[in-house]
Amino acid sequence: MSRPRNGRSLFSRDKTQADGPAAGLLSSIIESSNDAIVSKTLDGVVVTWNRAAERMFGYSAEEMIGASIRRLIPADRQAEEDEFLARIRRGERVDNFETIRLRKDGSPVDIAVTVSPVLDENGAIVGASKIAREITDRKRQEQQLRESEENFRTLADNISQLAWMADKKGWIFWYNKRWFDYTGTTLEEMQGWGWRGVHHPDHIDGVVSRIQHSWDTGEPWEDTFPLRGANGEYRWFLSRALPIRDARGEIVRWFGTNTDITDQMEREERIKLLMGEVNHRSKNMLALVQAIARRTAASDPQDFTQKFGERIQALAASQDLLIHGHWRGVSLDDLVRSQLGHFKDLIGARISIDGPPVRLVAAAAQALGMALHELGTNAGKYGALSTDNGCIDIAWSLIDAEDGARRFALDWTESGGPPIAAPTRRGFGTIVIEGMAKMALNAEVELTFGEAGLHWRLACDDARVVEGALTRAGAVNGAHHSLPCTGRNVLVVEDEALVALDVMTALEGAGFTVIGPASTVARAMELLDANACDFAVLDINLGAENAAPVAERLTRNHVPFIVVSGYARDQQPIAFADAPFLAKPMVTAQLLAEIDRRMVAAPNGLTPS
């Protein structure tokens, strides 16, 4: 069948009217329309088919008129036609129904159809008219928009940051999924200025002030503050926002992110603490080297270079063992062997080493290491190892006392060498062997000289020496010697024994009476209980504790003190904040000058503790 002449509908109610000018105009409109306009019977047989339908579906009018409209319908959509015809028979209209139809070449085409009943001159429903508009471009744009939105959601919801958007005035209207996952909130709770509810009360005022400044000025915003998580805990975030501008440069919205930097801040804090500790230890080491140099110069000025070098090597050997043990402890057996390294061929033959496995704490390793070095050096020059027949027995033990305490004892016994007489002067070696070890470990030290050779014995509470030992009441603390109030009594608190001896020597040389030195807080408190104290020199770090309790007591009792430490000024606890400070290694003349200045400035003299 061919297209009706002039596009005339086969359902015209009035043939005269259909053949008149109006009918021709209607036919022209139908033929020139960009929409496919089709009429069909109630069985779906095509009656008319305009040119737009030909362009849209690829079928000519001759091919479609008299054929079923179902040839355009995919198999999985045939039910749509059944529904359309049923509704048409009921006199209903189908408006703007979006669906898919097939072109002649089998390719799909997206269309929106409107189907209306067609009535004859008696008002009976005799068919249907369909207007189909191709919406392929719109569908493609919608699909692109959906994909774009999906890509945005995928990106926004899977970035590591919390993200949000606000209008040009700062009203936040969108958050990504990570924000809600972290905060446990909803958009209704957070939109606008609701975000203030997850900020820490100590920071919120500053945050609001700074971000409002950016809203008002258009300046990019950056801030760091804590946000509360769904678990109630706060984490630190670095937050930034940038204004989004249109083609005219006007701000249309803001885009912001919050990046969790808690772990980074903790790492930076650990690095800061580590660097502070490195700085402290290096300065303490320099102070120790300085003390060794001073004492060596005073005791052995003729052989300074050799003696100083040997002692630094002994110190380095102990440090190597501490570093190898991650500064947590040193095997006593390893320490003995390292300090007697220049006699290693004699170990097992003329040098015997015996004792249970013991790991020394760092302070003990350093003090015992230097003492063993001095003992070995003296044995090689004047004692058992200066002959071909002498021997040395080195033995240590851990002894359980009746009172429940545990004692550590170390013996160095020489035999078979020349007779040893007590030295006529107190040199550096004697200071280290007796004074340094005694002070560092709060130990009892016995040093005897005789025909049989030198014997050195050190005994102390095991907690001062052995790693992991527990401090107990009743530990040996040394004798108390009560000092009267003279205006010249200076308490020295320093856990590095050789540095303490260096300070002690300088103070005594300047006419002061030294209380101590004390290497622990408990010992310092005991000395304050027993003696009138006019001034104090405090190290901050005392191994596993710091001297803050001592500083607080001195402050309460109006006793001035000076801080001498390897820590930087900004690392000091608050108890030391107002005290004068000298960094290690220090010049003793500066220490003495500062003490004199403080004592002169003290009102009405100095008050004992």
Coordinates of C-alpha atoms in Angstrom, one line a residue:
M1 CA 0.0 0.0 0.0
S2 CA 1.2 3.5 -0.7
R3 CA 1.1 6.6 1.5
P4 CA -2.4 8.3 1.2
R5 CA -2.4 11.1 -1.3
N6 CA -1.4 14.4 0.4
G7 CA -0.9 12.5 3.7
R8 CA -4.7 12.1 4.2
S9 CA -5.7 10.1 7.2
L10 CA -7.8 7.1 6.6
F11 CA -9.6 7.9 9.8
S12 CA -11.0 11.3 8.7
R13 CA -14.5 11.8 10.1
D14 CA -15.6 14.0 7.2
K15 CA -14.5 13.2 3.8
T16 CA -15.4 16.7 2.5
Q17 CA -13.4 18.3 5.3
A18 CA -10.6 15.9 4.7
D19 CA -10.3 16.9 1.1
G20 CA -10.5 20.6 1.8
P21 CA -7.7 23.2 2.4
A22 CA -7.5 22.4 6.1
A23 CA -6.7 18.8 5.3
G24 CA -4.0 19.9 2.9
L25 CA -2.5 22.1 5.6
L26 CA -2.6 19.3 8.1
S27 CA -1.0 17.0 5.7
S28 CA 1.8 19.4 5.1
I29 CA 2.4 19.9 8.8
I30 CA 2.6 16.2 9.3
E31 CA 5.0 15.7 6.4
S32 CA 7.3 18.5 7.4
S33 CA 7.4 17.6 11.1
N34 CA 10.7 16.4 12.6
D35 CA 8.8 14.0 14.7
A36 CA 7.7 10.6 13.4
I37 CA 3.9 10.7 13.1
V38 CA 2.2 7.4 12.6
S39 CA -1.4 6.1 12.7
K40 CA -2.4 2.5 13.2
T41 CA -5.4 0.3 13.7
L42 CA -6.4 -1.2 17.0
D43 CA -4.5 -4.3 15.9
G44 CA -1.3 -2.3 15.4
V45 CA -1.4 -2.2 11.6
V46 CA 0.3 0.9 10.2
V47 CA -2.1 3.2 8.3
T48 CA 0.0 6.3 7.8
W49 CA 3.8 6.9 7.9
N50 CA 5.3 10.4 7.5
R51 CA 8.7 11.3 6.1
A52 CA 10.2 11.9 9.6
A53 CA 9.2 8.2 10.4
E54 CA 11.1 7.2 7.3
R55 CA 14.2 9.1 8.4
M56 CA 14.0 7.9 12.0
F57 CA 13.4 4.2 11.4
G58 CA 14.8 3.7 7.8
Y59 CA 11.6 2.1 6.4
S60 CA 9.7 3.8 3.6
A61 CA 5.9 4.3 3.7
E62 CA 5.5 1.6 1.1
E63 CA 7.3 -0.8 3.4
M64 CA 5.4 0.1 6.6
I65 CA 1.8 0.9 5.6
G66 CA -0.2 -2.2 6.0
A67 CA 2.5 -3.9 8.1
S68 CA 2.4 -4.4 11.8
I69 CA 4.1 -1.7 14.0
R70 CA 5.6 -4.6 16.0
R71 CA 8.4 -5.0 13.4
L72 CA 9.9 -1.9 15.1
I73 CA 9.7 -3.3 18.6
P74 CA 12.5 -5.4 20.2
A75 CA 11.4 -8.8 21.3
D76 CA 11.9 -7.9 25.0
R77 CA 9.6 -4.9 24.6
Q78 CA 6.6 -6.5 22.8
A79 CA 4.5 -6.2 25.9
E80 CA 4.7 -2.4 25.6
E81 CA 2.6 -2.6 22.5
D82 CA 0.1 -4.8 24.1
E83 CA -0.2 -2.3 27.0
F84 CA -0.5 0.7 24.6
L85 CA -3.3 -0.9 22.5
A86 CA -5.2 -1.9 25.7
R87 CA -5.0 1.6 27.0
I88 CA -6.1 3.0 23.6
R89 CA -9.1 0.7 23.6
R90 CA -10.0 2.2 27.0
G91 CA -9.8 5.6 25.6
E92 CA -6.6 6.5 27.5
R93 CA -3.6 8.5 26.3
V94 CA 0.0 7.4 26.7
D95 CA 2.2 10.5 27.2
N96 CA 5.9 10.9 26.6
F97 CA 6.8 7.2 27.1
E98 CA 10.5 6.7 26.7
T99 CA 11.5 3.4 25.1
I100 CA 13.7 1.8 22.5
R101 CA 12.7 0.8 18.9
L102 CA 14.7 -0.8 16.1
R103 CA 15.7 0.7 12.8
K104 CA 15.6 -1.2 9.6
D105 CA 19.3 -2.0 9.9
G106 CA 18.6 -3.5 13.4
S107 CA 20.2 -0.7 15.3
P108 CA 18.4 0.6 18.4
V109 CA 17.0 4.1 18.6
D110 CA 15.9 5.9 21.8
I111 CA 12.5 7.6 21.4
A112 CA 9.8 9.2 23.5
V113 CA 6.3 8.4 22.2
T114 CA 2.9 9.8 22.8
V115 CA 0.0 7.6 21.7
S116 CA -3.6 8.9 21.4
P117 CA -6.9 7.3 20.5
V118 CA -8.4 8.1 17.0
L119 CA -12.2 8.4 16.8
D120 CA -14.5 8.0 13.8
E121 CA -17.5 10.3 13.1
N122 CA -19.6 8.5 15.6
G123 CA -17.0 8.8 18.4
A124 CA -16.0 5.2 18.3
I125 CA -12.3 4.4 18.8
V126 CA -11.0 3.0 15.5
G127 CA -7.2 3.4 15.8
A128 CA -4.3 5.2 17.3
S129 CA -2.0 8.0 16.4
K130 CA 1.6 8.0 17.6
I131 CA 4.1 10.8 17.7
A132 CA 7.7 9.6 18.2
R133 CA 10.6 11.9 19.0
E134 CA 14.1 10.7 18.8
I135 CA 16.0 11.2 22.1
T136 CA 19.2 9.5 21.3
D137 CA 21.3 12.7 21.9
R138 CA 19.6 13.4 25.1
K139 CA 20.0 9.9 26.3
R140 CA 23.7 10.0 25.4
Q141 CA 24.1 13.3 27.3
E142 CA 22.2 11.8 30.3
Q143 CA 24.4 8.8 30.2
Q144 CA 27.5 11.0 30.0
L145 CA 26.2 13.0 32.9
R146 CA 25.5 9.8 34.9
E147 CA 29.0 8.5 34.1
S148 CA 30.5 11.9 35.0
E149 CA 28.6 11.9 38.3
E150 CA 29.6 8.4 39.0
N151 CA 33.2 9.1 38.3
F152 CA 33.0 12.1 40.6
R153 CA 31.4 10.1 43.4
T154 CA 34.0 7.3 42.9
L155 CA 36.8 9.9 43.1
A156 CA 35.2 11.9 45.9
D157 CA 34.2 8.9 48.0
N158 CA 37.5 7.1 47.6
I159 CA 40.1 9.8 48.1
S160 CA 41.9 9.5 51.4
Q161 CA 40.7 13.0 52.5
L162 CA 37.4 14.1 53.9
A163 CA 35.9 16.5 51.3
W164 CA 33.1 19.0 51.1
M165 CA 31.6 21.8 49.1
A166 CA 30.0 25.1 50.1
D167 CA 28.2 27.9 48.3
K168 CA 29.9 31.3 47.9
K169 CA 28.8 32.4 51.4
G170 CA 30.2 29.3 53.1
W171 CA 27.1 27.2 53.5
I172 CA 28.2 23.7 53.2
F173 CA 25.8 21.6 51.1
W174 CA 27.8 18.5 50.2
Y175 CA 30.2 16.1 51.9
N176 CA 31.9 12.9 50.6
K177 CA 31.2 9.5 52.0
R178 CA 34.5 9.5 53.9
W179 CA 33.3 12.5 56.0
F180 CA 30.2 10.6 57.0
D181 CA 32.1 7.4 57.6
Y182 CA 34.6 9.2 59.9
T183 CA 32.2 11.4 61.8
G184 CA 29.2 9.1 61.9
T185 CA 26.9 12.0 61.0
T186 CA 24.4 12.7 58.3
L187 CA 24.0 15.6 55.8
E188 CA 21.0 16.9 57.7
E189 CA 23.3 17.2 60.8
M190 CA 26.3 18.7 59.0
Q191 CA 24.9 21.0 56.3
G192 CA 25.4 24.7 56.7
W193 CA 27.4 25.3 59.9
G194 CA 26.5 21.9 61.4
W195 CA 30.2 20.9 61.0
R196 CA 31.0 22.8 64.2
G197 CA 29.5 19.9 66.2
V198 CA 32.5 17.7 65.4
H199 CA 35.2 20.2 66.3
H200 CA 37.1 20.3 69.6
P201 CA 35.7 23.0 71.9
D202 CA 39.2 24.3 72.5
H203 CA 39.8 25.0 68.8
I204 CA 36.4 25.8 67.4
D205 CA 36.4 29.6 67.9
G206 CA 39.7 30.0 66.1
V207 CA 38.6 27.7 63.3
V208 CA 35.4 29.7 62.7
S209 CA 37.2 33.0 62.8
R210 CA 39.8 31.9 60.3
I211 CA 37.5 30.3 57.8
Q212 CA 35.0 33.2 58.0
H213 CA 37.9 35.4 57.0
S214 CA 38.3 33.3 53.9
W215 CA 34.6 33.3 53.1
D216 CA 34.6 37.1 53.4
T217 CA 37.8 37.8 51.4
G218 CA 38.0 35.0 48.9
E219 CA 41.5 34.0 50.2
P220 CA 42.4 30.3 50.1
W221 CA 42.0 28.7 53.6
E222 CA 44.4 26.4 55.4
D223 CA 44.2 25.3 59.0
T224 CA 45.1 22.5 61.3
F225 CA 42.8 21.2 64.1
P226 CA 41.3 18.0 65.6
L227 CA 38.0 16.5 64.5
R228 CA 35.9 14.1 66.5
G229 CA 35.4 10.6 64.9
A230 CA 32.3 8.4 65.2
N231 CA 34.2 6.6 68.1
G232 CA 34.4 9.8 70.1
E233 CA 38.2 10.1 69.6
Y234 CA 39.8 13.2 68.1
R235 CA 42.3 13.1 65.3
W236 CA 44.3 15.9 63.8
F237 CA 43.5 17.2 60.2
L238 CA 45.2 19.5 57.8
S239 CA 42.3 21.4 56.2
R240 CA 42.3 23.4 53.0
A241 CA 39.7 25.1 50.9
L242 CA 39.9 26.9 47.5
P243 CA 37.3 29.2 45.9
I244 CA 35.8 28.0 42.6
R245 CA 35.2 30.9 40.2
D246 CA 33.1 31.4 37.1
A247 CA 34.3 32.9 33.8
R248 CA 33.9 36.4 35.2
G249 CA 36.0 35.6 38.2
E250 CA 33.1 35.5 40.6
I251 CA 33.2 32.9 43.4
V252 CA 30.4 30.4 42.9
R253 CA 31.4 27.8 45.5
W254 CA 34.2 26.5 47.7
F255 CA 35.8 23.1 47.6
G256 CA 37.6 21.9 50.7
T257 CA 39.4 18.8 52.1
N258 CA 40.5 17.6 55.5
T259 CA 43.6 15.4 55.5
D260 CA 44.3 13.2 58.5
I261 CA 47.8 14.0 59.7
T262 CA 47.6 12.4 63.1
D263 CA 50.1 9.7 62.3
Q264 CA 52.3 12.2 60.6
M265 CA 52.2 14.5 63.6
E266 CA 53.0 11.6 65.9
R267 CA 55.9 10.6 63.6
E268 CA 57.2 14.1 63.6
E269 CA 56.8 14.3 67.4
R270 CA 58.8 11.0 67.7
I271 CA 61.5 12.4 65.4
K272 CA 61.5 15.6 67.4
L273 CA 61.9 13.6 70.6
L274 CA 64.5 11.4 69.0
M275 CA 66.5 14.4 67.8
G276 CA 66.2 15.9 71.2
E277 CA 67.5 12.7 72.8
V278 CA 70.3 12.5 70.3
N279 CA 71.2 16.1 71.1
H280 CA 71.0 15.4 74.8
R281 CA 73.2 12.3 74.6
S282 CA 75.7 13.9 72.3
K283 CA 76.1 16.9 74.7
N284 CA 76.3 14.6 77.6
M285 CA 79.0 12.6 75.8
L286 CA 80.9 15.9 75.0
A287 CA 80.6 16.8 78.7
L288 CA 82.0 13.4 79.6
V289 CA 84.9 13.8 77.1
Q290 CA 85.5 17.3 78.5
A291 CA 85.6 15.9 82.0
I292 CA 88.1 13.2 80.9
A293 CA 90.2 15.8 79.3
R294 CA 90.3 18.0 82.3
R295 CA 91.1 15.2 84.7
T296 CA 93.7 13.7 82.4
A297 CA 95.4 17.1 82.0
A298 CA 95.4 17.6 85.8
S299 CA 96.7 14.1 86.5
D300 CA 99.0 13.3 83.6
P301 CA 100.0 16.5 81.9
Q302 CA 103.2 15.0 80.4
D303 CA 101.4 12.1 78.7
F304 CA 98.1 13.9 78.0
T305 CA 97.8 12.9 74.4
Q306 CA 98.4 9.2 74.9
K307 CA 96.4 8.9 78.1
F308 CA 93.5 11.0 76.8
G309 CA 93.4 8.9 73.5
E310 CA 93.4 5.6 75.4
R311 CA 90.5 6.7 77.7
I312 CA 88.5 8.0 74.8
Q313 CA 89.0 4.6 73.1
A314 CA 87.8 2.8 76.3
L315 CA 84.7 5.1 76.3
A316 CA 84.1 4.4 72.6
A317 CA 84.3 0.6 73.2
S318 CA 81.5 0.8 75.9
Q319 CA 79.5 3.0 73.5
D320 CA 79.8 0.5 70.7
L321 CA 78.4 -2.2 72.9
L322 CA 75.5 0.0 74.0
I323 CA 74.7 0.9 70.4
H324 CA 74.8 -2.8 69.4
G325 CA 72.4 -3.5 72.2
H326 CA 70.1 -0.6 71.1
W327 CA 71.0 1.3 74.3
R328 CA 69.1 -1.2 76.3
G329 CA 71.9 -3.0 78.0
V330 CA 75.3 -4.7 77.7
S331 CA 76.6 -8.1 78.6
L332 CA 79.1 -7.8 81.4
D333 CA 81.2 -10.5 79.9
D334 CA 81.3 -8.6 76.6
L335 CA 82.2 -5.4 78.4
V336 CA 85.1 -7.0 80.3
R337 CA 86.5 -8.5 77.0
S338 CA 86.1 -5.3 75.1
Q339 CA 88.0 -3.2 77.8
L340 CA 90.8 -5.8 77.9
G341 CA 91.0 -6.1 74.1
H342 CA 94.7 -5.2 74.1
F343 CA 95.3 -8.2 76.4
K344 CA 93.0 -10.6 74.4
D345 CA 95.8 -13.1 73.9
L346 CA 96.1 -13.5 77.7
I347 CA 92.4 -14.1 78.3
G348 CA 91.9 -17.7 79.3
A349 CA 95.6 -18.1 80.1
R350 CA 96.6 -15.4 82.6
I351 CA 93.3 -13.5 82.7
S352 CA 90.3 -15.5 83.9
I353 CA 86.8 -14.2 83.5
D354 CA 84.0 -15.8 85.5
G355 CA 80.4 -15.0 86.5
P356 CA 76.8 -15.6 85.7
P357 CA 75.1 -14.0 82.7
V358 CA 74.5 -10.3 83.6
R359 CA 73.2 -7.5 81.4
L360 CA 74.2 -4.1 82.6
V361 CA 72.2 -1.0 82.4
A362 CA 73.7 1.8 80.2
A363 CA 75.0 3.9 83.1
A364 CA 76.6 0.9 84.8
A365 CA 78.2 -0.2 81.5
Q366 CA 79.9 3.2 81.0
A367 CA 81.1 3.5 84.6
L368 CA 82.4 -0.1 84.9
G369 CA 83.9 0.1 81.4
M370 CA 86.1 3.0 82.3
A371 CA 87.0 1.5 85.7
L372 CA 88.0 -1.8 83.9
H373 CA 90.1 0.1 81.4
E374 CA 92.0 2.0 84.2
L375 CA 92.5 -1.3 86.1
G376 CA 93.8 -3.0 83.0
T377 CA 96.1 -0.1 82.1
N378 CA 97.6 0.0 85.6
A379 CA 98.0 -3.8 85.6
G380 CA 99.9 -3.6 82.3
K381 CA 102.2 -0.9 83.6
Y382 CA 102.7 -1.6 87.3
G383 CA 100.7 -4.7 88.2
A384 CA 100.3 -8.4 87.4
L385 CA 100.5 -8.0 83.6
S386 CA 103.8 -6.0 83.8
T387 CA 105.6 -9.4 84.4
D388 CA 105.5 -12.7 82.6
N389 CA 104.0 -14.6 85.4
G390 CA 101.3 -12.4 86.9
C391 CA 97.6 -13.3 86.6
I392 CA 94.2 -11.5 87.0
D393 CA 91.0 -13.1 88.2
I394 CA 87.9 -11.1 87.3
A395 CA 84.7 -12.5 88.9
W396 CA 81.2 -11.3 89.6
S397 CA 78.2 -12.6 91.4
L398 CA 74.6 -11.9 92.4
I399 CA 74.0 -12.6 96.1
D400 CA 70.7 -12.8 97.9
A401 CA 70.9 -11.2 101.3
E402 CA 68.9 -12.3 104.4
D403 CA 66.8 -9.1 104.2
G404 CA 65.6 -10.1 100.8
A405 CA 67.8 -7.6 99.0
R406 CA 70.0 -8.7 96.1
R407 CA 73.5 -7.5 95.8
F408 CA 75.9 -7.4 92.8
A409 CA 79.6 -7.8 93.4
L410 CA 82.5 -7.5 91.0
D411 CA 86.1 -8.5 92.0
W412 CA 89.4 -7.7 90.3
T413 CA 92.2 -9.7 91.9
E414 CA 95.8 -9.6 90.8
S415 CA 98.5 -12.1 91.8
G416 CA 102.0 -13.2 90.8
G417 CA 103.1 -9.7 89.9
P418 CA 105.3 -7.2 91.7
P419 CA 104.2 -5.8 95.1
I420 CA 101.8 -2.8 94.7
A421 CA 102.1 0.2 96.9
A422 CA 99.3 2.7 97.4
P423 CA 99.8 5.7 95.1
T424 CA 101.2 8.9 96.6
R425 CA 98.8 11.1 94.8
R426 CA 95.2 10.7 93.7
G427 CA 95.4 10.6 89.9
F428 CA 92.7 10.2 87.3
G429 CA 92.9 6.4 87.3
T430 CA 92.2 6.3 91.1
I431 CA 89.4 8.8 90.7
V432 CA 87.7 6.6 88.1
I433 CA 88.4 3.3 89.9
E434 CA 87.2 4.6 93.3
G435 CA 85.2 7.7 93.0
M436 CA 83.5 7.4 89.6
A437 CA 82.3 3.8 90.2
K438 CA 81.2 4.5 93.7
M439 CA 79.3 7.6 92.7
A440 CA 77.7 6.3 89.5
L441 CA 76.5 3.1 91.1
N442 CA 76.0 4.2 94.7
A443 CA 78.4 1.4 95.4
E444 CA 80.8 0.3 98.1
V445 CA 84.3 0.2 96.6
E446 CA 87.3 -1.4 98.3
L447 CA 90.8 -0.9 96.8
T448 CA 93.7 -2.6 98.5
F449 CA 97.4 -2.7 97.7
G450 CA 99.9 -5.3 99.0
E451 CA 102.6 -7.9 98.4
A452 CA 100.1 -10.2 96.6
G453 CA 99.0 -7.5 94.3
L454 CA 96.0 -5.2 93.8
H455 CA 92.5 -6.1 94.8
W456 CA 89.5 -4.1 93.8
R457 CA 86.0 -4.9 94.8
L458 CA 82.7 -3.2 94.0
A459 CA 79.4 -4.1 95.6
C460 CA 76.0 -2.4 95.2
D461 CA 72.3 -3.0 95.0
D462 CA 71.7 -5.0 91.8
A463 CA 69.1 -2.5 90.6
R464 CA 71.9 0.0 90.0
V465 CA 73.7 -2.4 87.7
V466 CA 71.6 -5.2 86.4
E467 CA 69.1 -4.6 83.6
G468 CA 65.5 -5.5 84.7
A469 CA 66.3 -5.6 88.4
L470 CA 63.7 -4.0 90.7
T471 CA 64.6 -1.2 93.0
R472 CA 63.9 -2.2 96.6
A473 CA 63.6 -0.3 99.9
G474 CA 66.7 -0.5 101.9
A475 CA 69.1 -0.2 99.0
V476 CA 72.5 1.1 99.8
N477 CA 72.4 4.9 99.6
G478 CA 75.7 5.9 101.1
A479 CA 76.5 7.6 104.4
H480 CA 74.8 10.9 105.5
H481 CA 77.0 13.7 106.7
S482 CA 74.9 16.5 108.0
L483 CA 76.2 20.0 106.9
P484 CA 75.4 23.2 108.8
C485 CA 74.1 26.3 107.1
T486 CA 77.2 28.1 105.9
G487 CA 75.9 29.9 102.9
R488 CA 78.3 27.9 100.8
N489 CA 76.6 24.4 100.6
V490 CA 75.9 23.4 97.0
L491 CA 73.9 20.3 96.2
V492 CA 75.0 18.6 92.9
V493 CA 72.5 16.3 91.1
E494 CA 74.1 14.6 88.2
D495 CA 73.9 11.0 87.1
E496 CA 77.1 11.0 84.9
A497 CA 79.7 10.3 87.6
L498 CA 82.7 11.8 85.9
V499 CA 80.8 15.0 85.0
A500 CA 79.6 15.1 88.6
L501 CA 83.2 14.8 89.8
D502 CA 84.3 17.5 87.5
V503 CA 81.6 19.9 88.8
M504 CA 82.4 18.8 92.4
T505 CA 86.1 19.5 91.9
A506 CA 85.4 23.0 90.4
L507 CA 83.0 23.9 93.3
E508 CA 85.4 22.7 96.0
G509 CA 88.2 24.6 94.3
A510 CA 86.1 27.7 94.5
G511 CA 85.5 27.2 98.3
F512 CA 82.1 25.7 98.2
T513 CA 81.1 22.6 100.2
V514 CA 79.5 20.0 97.9
I515 CA 76.5 18.0 99.0
G516 CA 76.5 14.8 97.1
P517 CA 76.7 14.3 94.2
A518 CA 73.4 12.6 93.9
S519 CA 72.6 10.5 90.8
T520 CA 68.9 9.9 91.7
V521 CA 65.9 11.8 92.9
A522 CA 65.6 9.7 96.0
R523 CA 69.3 10.3 96.9
A524 CA 68.9 14.0 96.3
M525 CA 65.9 14.1 98.6
E526 CA 67.8 12.3 101.3
L527 CA 70.6 14.7 101.1
L528 CA 68.2 17.7 101.4
D529 CA 66.6 16.1 104.4
A530 CA 70.0 15.7 106.1
N531 CA 71.8 18.9 105.1
A532 CA 71.4 22.7 104.9
C533 CA 71.4 23.6 101.2
D534 CA 72.2 27.1 99.9
F535 CA 72.3 26.4 96.2
A536 CA 72.0 23.5 93.8
V537 CA 73.3 22.4 90.4
L538 CA 70.8 20.2 88.7
D539 CA 71.0 17.9 85.7
I540 CA 67.5 17.3 84.2
N541 CA 67.7 13.7 83.0
L542 CA 68.7 11.1 85.6
G543 CA 68.5 7.9 83.6
A544 CA 64.9 6.7 83.7
E545 CA 63.7 9.8 85.7
N546 CA 64.2 13.5 85.8
A547 CA 65.1 15.9 88.6
A548 CA 61.8 17.9 88.5
P549 CA 60.7 16.8 92.0
V550 CA 64.0 18.1 93.3
A551 CA 63.6 21.4 91.4
E552 CA 60.0 21.8 92.8
R553 CA 61.2 21.2 96.4
L554 CA 64.0 23.7 96.0
T555 CA 61.6 26.3 94.6
R556 CA 59.2 25.8 97.5
N557 CA 62.0 26.3 99.9
H558 CA 63.4 29.4 98.1
V559 CA 66.7 27.7 97.3
P560 CA 68.1 29.0 94.0
F561 CA 69.5 26.5 91.5
I562 CA 71.0 26.4 88.1
V563 CA 70.2 23.8 85.4
V564 CA 73.1 22.1 83.6
S565 CA 71.8 19.8 80.9
G566 CA 72.3 18.3 77.4
Y567 CA 68.6 19.1 76.7
A568 CA 67.8 22.3 74.8
R569 CA 66.0 25.1 76.7
D570 CA 62.7 24.4 75.1
Q571 CA 62.8 20.7 76.0
Q572 CA 62.9 21.4 79.8
P573 CA 60.0 20.5 82.1
I574 CA 58.1 23.4 83.6
A575 CA 59.8 23.0 87.0
F576 CA 63.1 24.2 85.4
A577 CA 61.6 27.1 83.4
D578 CA 62.6 30.0 85.6
A579 CA 66.1 28.7 86.5
P580 CA 69.3 29.9 84.8
F581 CA 70.5 27.4 82.2
L582 CA 73.9 26.2 81.0
A583 CA 74.2 23.7 78.2
K584 CA 76.5 20.8 78.3
P585 CA 79.4 20.7 77.8
M586 CA 79.9 23.8 80.0
V587 CA 82.8 26.0 81.0
T588 CA 83.2 25.6 84.8
A589 CA 84.1 29.3 85.0
Q590 CA 80.6 30.2 83.7
L591 CA 79.0 27.9 86.3
L592 CA 81.0 29.5 89.1
A593 CA 80.2 33.0 87.9
E594 CA 76.5 32.2 87.7
I595 CA 76.4 30.7 91.2
D596 CA 78.1 33.8 92.6
R597 CA 75.7 36.1 90.7
R598 CA 72.7 34.2 92.0
M599 CA 73.9 34.0 95.6
V600 CA 74.6 37.7 95.7
A601 CA 71.2 38.5 94.2
A602 CA 69.3 36.3 96.8
P603 CA 67.4 38.5 99.2
N604 CA 68.3 38.3 102.9
G605 CA 70.8 35.5 102.3
L606 CA 69.9 32.0 101.4
T607 CA 67.3 30.0 103.1
P608 CA 68.1 26.3 104.0
S609 CA 65.8 23.6 102.8

